[in-house]
Tab-separated table of C-alpha atoms and ligand atoms in Angstrom:
chain	number	residue	atom	x	y	z
A	1	UNK	CA	100.046	105.248	106.261
A	2	UNK	CA	98.957	102.817	103.634
A	3	UNK	CA	101.651	102.326	101.026
A	4	UNK	CA	99.846	99.736	98.888
A	5	UNK	CA	99.059	102.534	96.474
A	6	UNK	CA	100.825	105.816	95.755
A	7	UNK	CA	99.894	109.153	97.269
A	8	UNK	CA	97.635	111.231	95.028
A	9	UNK	CA	100.401	113.617	93.917
A	10	UNK	CA	102.663	110.689	92.996
A	11	UNK	CA	99.855	109.029	91.037
A	12	UNK	CA	99.218	112.319	89.176
A	13	UNK	CA	102.915	112.580	88.366
A	14	UNK	CA	103.007	108.981	87.163
A	15	UNK	CA	100.106	109.616	84.803
A	16	UNK	CA	101.699	112.823	83.513
A	17	UNK	CA	104.987	111.054	82.824
A	18	UNK	CA	103.160	108.179	81.180
A	19	UNK	CA	101.335	110.711	79.006
A	20	UNK	CA	104.664	112.071	77.831
A	21	UNK	CA	105.881	108.536	77.054
A	22	UNK	CA	102.695	107.530	75.232
A	23	UNK	CA	100.320	110.442	74.621
A	24	UNK	CA	96.702	109.560	73.860
A	25	UNK	CA	93.056	109.635	74.802
A	26	UNK	CA	93.779	107.148	77.579
A	27	UNK	CA	95.102	109.964	79.763
A	28	UNK	CA	91.814	111.897	79.737
A	29	UNK	CA	89.908	108.645	80.113
A	30	UNK	CA	91.992	107.711	83.179
A	31	UNK	CA	91.242	111.075	84.810
A	32	UNK	CA	87.498	110.613	84.370
A	33	UNK	CA	87.642	107.024	85.610
A	34	UNK	CA	89.399	108.341	88.732
A	35	UNK	CA	86.762	111.037	89.256
A	36	UNK	CA	83.902	108.573	88.782
A	37	UNK	CA	85.486	106.206	91.318
A	38	UNK	CA	86.025	109.012	93.813
A	39	UNK	CA	82.490	110.352	93.528
A	40	UNK	CA	80.822	106.947	93.849
A	41	UNK	CA	83.110	105.725	96.665
A	42	UNK	CA	82.548	108.989	98.539
A	43	UNK	CA	78.815	108.316	98.631
A	44	UNK	CA	79.191	104.863	100.171
A	45	UNK	CA	79.596	104.317	103.900
A	46	UNK	CA	82.410	101.842	103.477
A	47	UNK	CA	84.874	102.999	100.836
A	48	UNK	CA	87.826	105.366	100.917
A	49	UNK	CA	87.305	107.944	98.163
A	50	UNK	CA	90.993	108.856	97.992
A	51	UNK	CA	92.006	105.239	97.434
A	52	UNK	CA	89.229	104.868	94.832
A	53	UNK	CA	90.493	107.952	92.966
A	54	UNK	CA	94.092	106.748	92.933
A	55	UNK	CA	93.233	103.211	91.805
A	56	UNK	CA	91.033	104.647	89.057
A	57	UNK	CA	93.762	107.038	87.939
A	58	UNK	CA	96.351	104.265	87.744
A	59	UNK	CA	94.297	101.433	86.205
A	60	UNK	CA	95.685	101.871	82.667
A	61	UNK	CA	99.191	103.008	83.699
A	62	UNK	CA	100.683	100.060	81.792
A	63	UNK	CA	99.996	102.062	78.625
A	64	UNK	CA	103.086	104.049	79.566
A	65	UNK	CA	105.110	101.504	77.531
A	66	UNK	CA	103.484	102.501	74.227
A	67	UNK	CA	100.624	101.419	72.013
A	68	UNK	CA	99.874	97.889	73.172
A	69	UNK	CA	96.801	95.718	73.677
A	70	UNK	CA	96.394	93.349	76.654
A	71	UNK	CA	100.069	93.828	77.329
A	72	UNK	CA	99.071	97.063	79.115
A	73	UNK	CA	97.600	94.947	81.929
A	74	UNK	CA	100.782	93.075	82.802
A	75	UNK	CA	102.984	96.127	82.209
A	76	UNK	CA	100.875	98.097	84.691
A	77	UNK	CA	100.997	95.217	87.149
A	78	UNK	CA	104.768	94.815	86.909
A	79	UNK	CA	105.408	98.543	87.139
A	80	UNK	CA	103.211	99.056	90.210
A	81	UNK	CA	104.569	95.910	91.837
A	82	UNK	CA	108.132	97.214	91.347
A	83	UNK	CA	107.110	100.327	93.290
A	84	UNK	CA	105.454	98.273	96.051
A	85	UNK	CA	101.943	99.433	95.091
A	86	UNK	CA	100.180	96.072	95.487
A	87	UNK	CA	96.624	97.412	95.328
A	88	UNK	CA	97.228	99.376	92.128
A	89	UNK	CA	99.087	96.400	90.623
A	90	UNK	CA	96.039	94.211	91.183
A	91	UNK	CA	93.677	96.770	89.616
A	92	UNK	CA	95.916	97.007	86.533
A	93	UNK	CA	94.952	93.403	85.766
A	94	UNK	CA	91.472	92.989	87.285
A	95	UNK	CA	89.892	96.059	85.654
A	96	UNK	CA	89.589	94.197	82.350
A	97	UNK	CA	87.944	91.083	83.768
A	98	UNK	CA	84.498	91.753	85.143
A	99	UNK	CA	84.129	88.057	84.380
A	100	UNK	CA	87.015	86.218	86.049
A	101	UNK	CA	88.236	84.434	82.944
A	102	UNK	CA	90.948	85.734	80.609
A	103	UNK	CA	89.235	84.014	77.670
A	104	UNK	CA	86.523	86.683	77.790
A	105	UNK	CA	88.768	89.549	76.695
A	106	UNK	CA	88.491	91.062	73.245
A	107	UNK	CA	92.032	92.462	73.096
A	108	UNK	CA	95.100	90.936	71.536
A	109	UNK	CA	97.330	88.904	73.868
A	110	UNK	CA	100.523	90.652	72.793
A	111	UNK	CA	102.527	89.084	75.631
A	112	UNK	CA	104.864	86.100	76.018
A	113	UNK	CA	103.143	82.852	76.951
A	114	UNK	CA	104.396	82.849	80.534
A	115	UNK	CA	102.868	86.283	81.105
A	116	UNK	CA	99.551	85.104	79.688
A	117	UNK	CA	99.589	82.106	82.017
A	118	UNK	CA	100.430	84.346	84.956
A	119	UNK	CA	97.485	86.638	84.187
A	120	UNK	CA	95.116	83.716	83.516
A	121	UNK	CA	95.854	82.243	86.953
A	122	UNK	CA	95.911	85.643	88.654
A	123	UNK	CA	92.443	86.531	87.358
A	124	UNK	CA	90.960	83.105	88.068
A	125	UNK	CA	92.148	83.123	91.680
A	126	UNK	CA	91.752	86.842	92.496
A	127	UNK	CA	89.364	87.879	95.245
A	128	UNK	CA	87.591	90.941	93.950
A	129	UNK	CA	86.646	93.611	96.452
A	130	UNK	CA	84.553	96.739	95.942
A	131	UNK	CA	87.603	98.620	94.568
A	132	UNK	CA	88.085	96.093	91.773
A	133	UNK	CA	84.385	96.312	90.957
A	134	UNK	CA	84.332	100.103	91.166
A	135	UNK	CA	87.181	100.509	88.662
A	136	UNK	CA	85.480	98.008	86.326
A	137	UNK	CA	82.383	100.200	86.499
A	138	UNK	CA	84.254	103.512	86.277
A	139	UNK	CA	86.196	102.279	83.256
A	140	UNK	CA	82.894	101.844	81.447
A	141	UNK	CA	81.432	105.189	82.510
A	142	UNK	CA	84.272	107.350	81.197
A	143	UNK	CA	85.224	108.475	77.727
A	144	UNK	CA	88.236	110.765	77.282
A	145	UNK	CA	85.839	113.719	77.259
A	146	UNK	CA	83.783	112.915	80.330
A	147	UNK	CA	81.200	110.627	81.869
A	148	UNK	CA	78.633	108.882	79.727
A	149	UNK	CA	75.933	106.254	79.639
A	150	UNK	CA	77.368	102.725	79.927
A	151	UNK	CA	75.739	101.864	76.614
A	152	UNK	CA	77.697	104.600	74.839
A	153	UNK	CA	81.028	103.392	76.159
A	154	UNK	CA	80.122	99.781	75.303
A	155	UNK	CA	79.405	100.703	71.700
A	156	UNK	CA	82.471	102.956	71.529
A	157	UNK	CA	84.701	100.086	72.687
A	158	UNK	CA	82.958	97.506	70.539
A	159	UNK	CA	83.289	99.639	67.396
A	160	UNK	CA	87.033	99.778	68.023
A	161	UNK	CA	87.697	96.184	69.083
A	162	UNK	CA	84.785	94.108	67.762
A	163	UNK	CA	82.764	91.450	69.557
A	164	UNK	CA	83.313	87.927	70.812
A	165	UNK	CA	81.048	85.313	72.368
A	166	UNK	CA	81.475	86.925	75.807
A	167	UNK	CA	80.611	90.506	74.862
A	168	UNK	CA	77.012	90.452	76.117
A	169	UNK	CA	77.941	88.553	79.289
A	170	UNK	CA	80.552	91.224	80.031
A	171	UNK	CA	78.017	94.010	79.473
A	172	UNK	CA	75.511	92.233	81.722
A	173	UNK	CA	78.088	91.895	84.462
A	174	UNK	CA	78.838	95.639	84.326
A	175	UNK	CA	75.108	96.379	84.656
A	176	UNK	CA	75.059	94.141	87.748
A	177	UNK	CA	78.045	96.006	89.185
A	178	UNK	CA	76.277	99.309	88.521
A	179	UNK	CA	73.243	98.033	90.438
A	180	UNK	CA	75.503	96.896	93.280
A	181	UNK	CA	76.887	100.424	93.692
A	182	UNK	CA	73.505	102.045	93.219
A	183	UNK	CA	72.267	100.033	96.207
A	184	UNK	CA	75.273	101.229	98.210
A	185	UNK	CA	74.809	104.910	97.312
A	186	UNK	CA	71.010	104.904	97.207
A	187	UNK	CA	70.713	106.595	93.818
A	188	UNK	CA	71.563	106.217	90.136
A	189	UNK	CA	75.226	106.685	89.220
A	190	UNK	CA	74.017	109.024	86.476
A	191	UNK	CA	72.569	111.333	89.108
A	192	UNK	CA	75.938	111.807	90.758
A	193	UNK	CA	78.329	112.060	87.789
A	194	UNK	CA	78.207	115.530	86.242
A	195	UNK	CA	77.781	115.954	82.499
A	196	UNK	CA	76.542	112.462	81.604
A	197	UNK	CA	73.749	113.877	79.466
A	198	UNK	CA	76.004	116.279	77.548
A	199	UNK	CA	78.691	113.645	76.964
A	200	UNK	CA	76.236	111.002	75.915
A	201	UNK	CA	74.190	113.039	73.483
A	202	UNK	CA	76.513	115.737	72.164
A	203	UNK	CA	79.069	114.760	69.593
A	204	UNK	CA	82.002	116.369	71.365
A	205	UNK	CA	85.258	116.012	69.485
A	206	UNK	CA	87.719	113.819	71.355
A	207	UNK	CA	90.668	116.056	72.312
B	1	FE2	FE1	90.470	102.115	81.102
């Protein structure tokens, strides 16, 4: 029994409670990130699809505290840590840093200085494994309405938050991560995620 992350039904309950505390598109997004992670992990020879699903589902759980920016990372970390879920705690921070440098983020650092310093050092010294990389990829393949082309999610995020000098480097890193998983699964991620075409090209209303 691995207790470094919650059981699936606990993770689902956590997300439901969080959705009551702070309703928003992030709930639907989290569900699709989880599904993307599960599907891709399930096609590798090395990854546990259940763990991938749960880490994907929980990556933004820090948003339970309300409408916040980068504070959601540390809130998710602290919350999961308090429950003893070390692996989910790590994902709550690492999912935003495909480049291991907190300077690259576009969000607002709405946290006390000591929390920023903690995250800066945590990210710089973290050892990323395939679960960290998979959630970074899944996060960029999922809108609240379903799976989409990476480029669509990039533009969606950039229209909301703007750009900085690291934007293109971050995009390039996500493309590299996509290629990494495509080598592991032997096909394009778009072949295995249902509805990419519909979600990318149809202007579905966000729920
Ligand atoms: Fe996310």
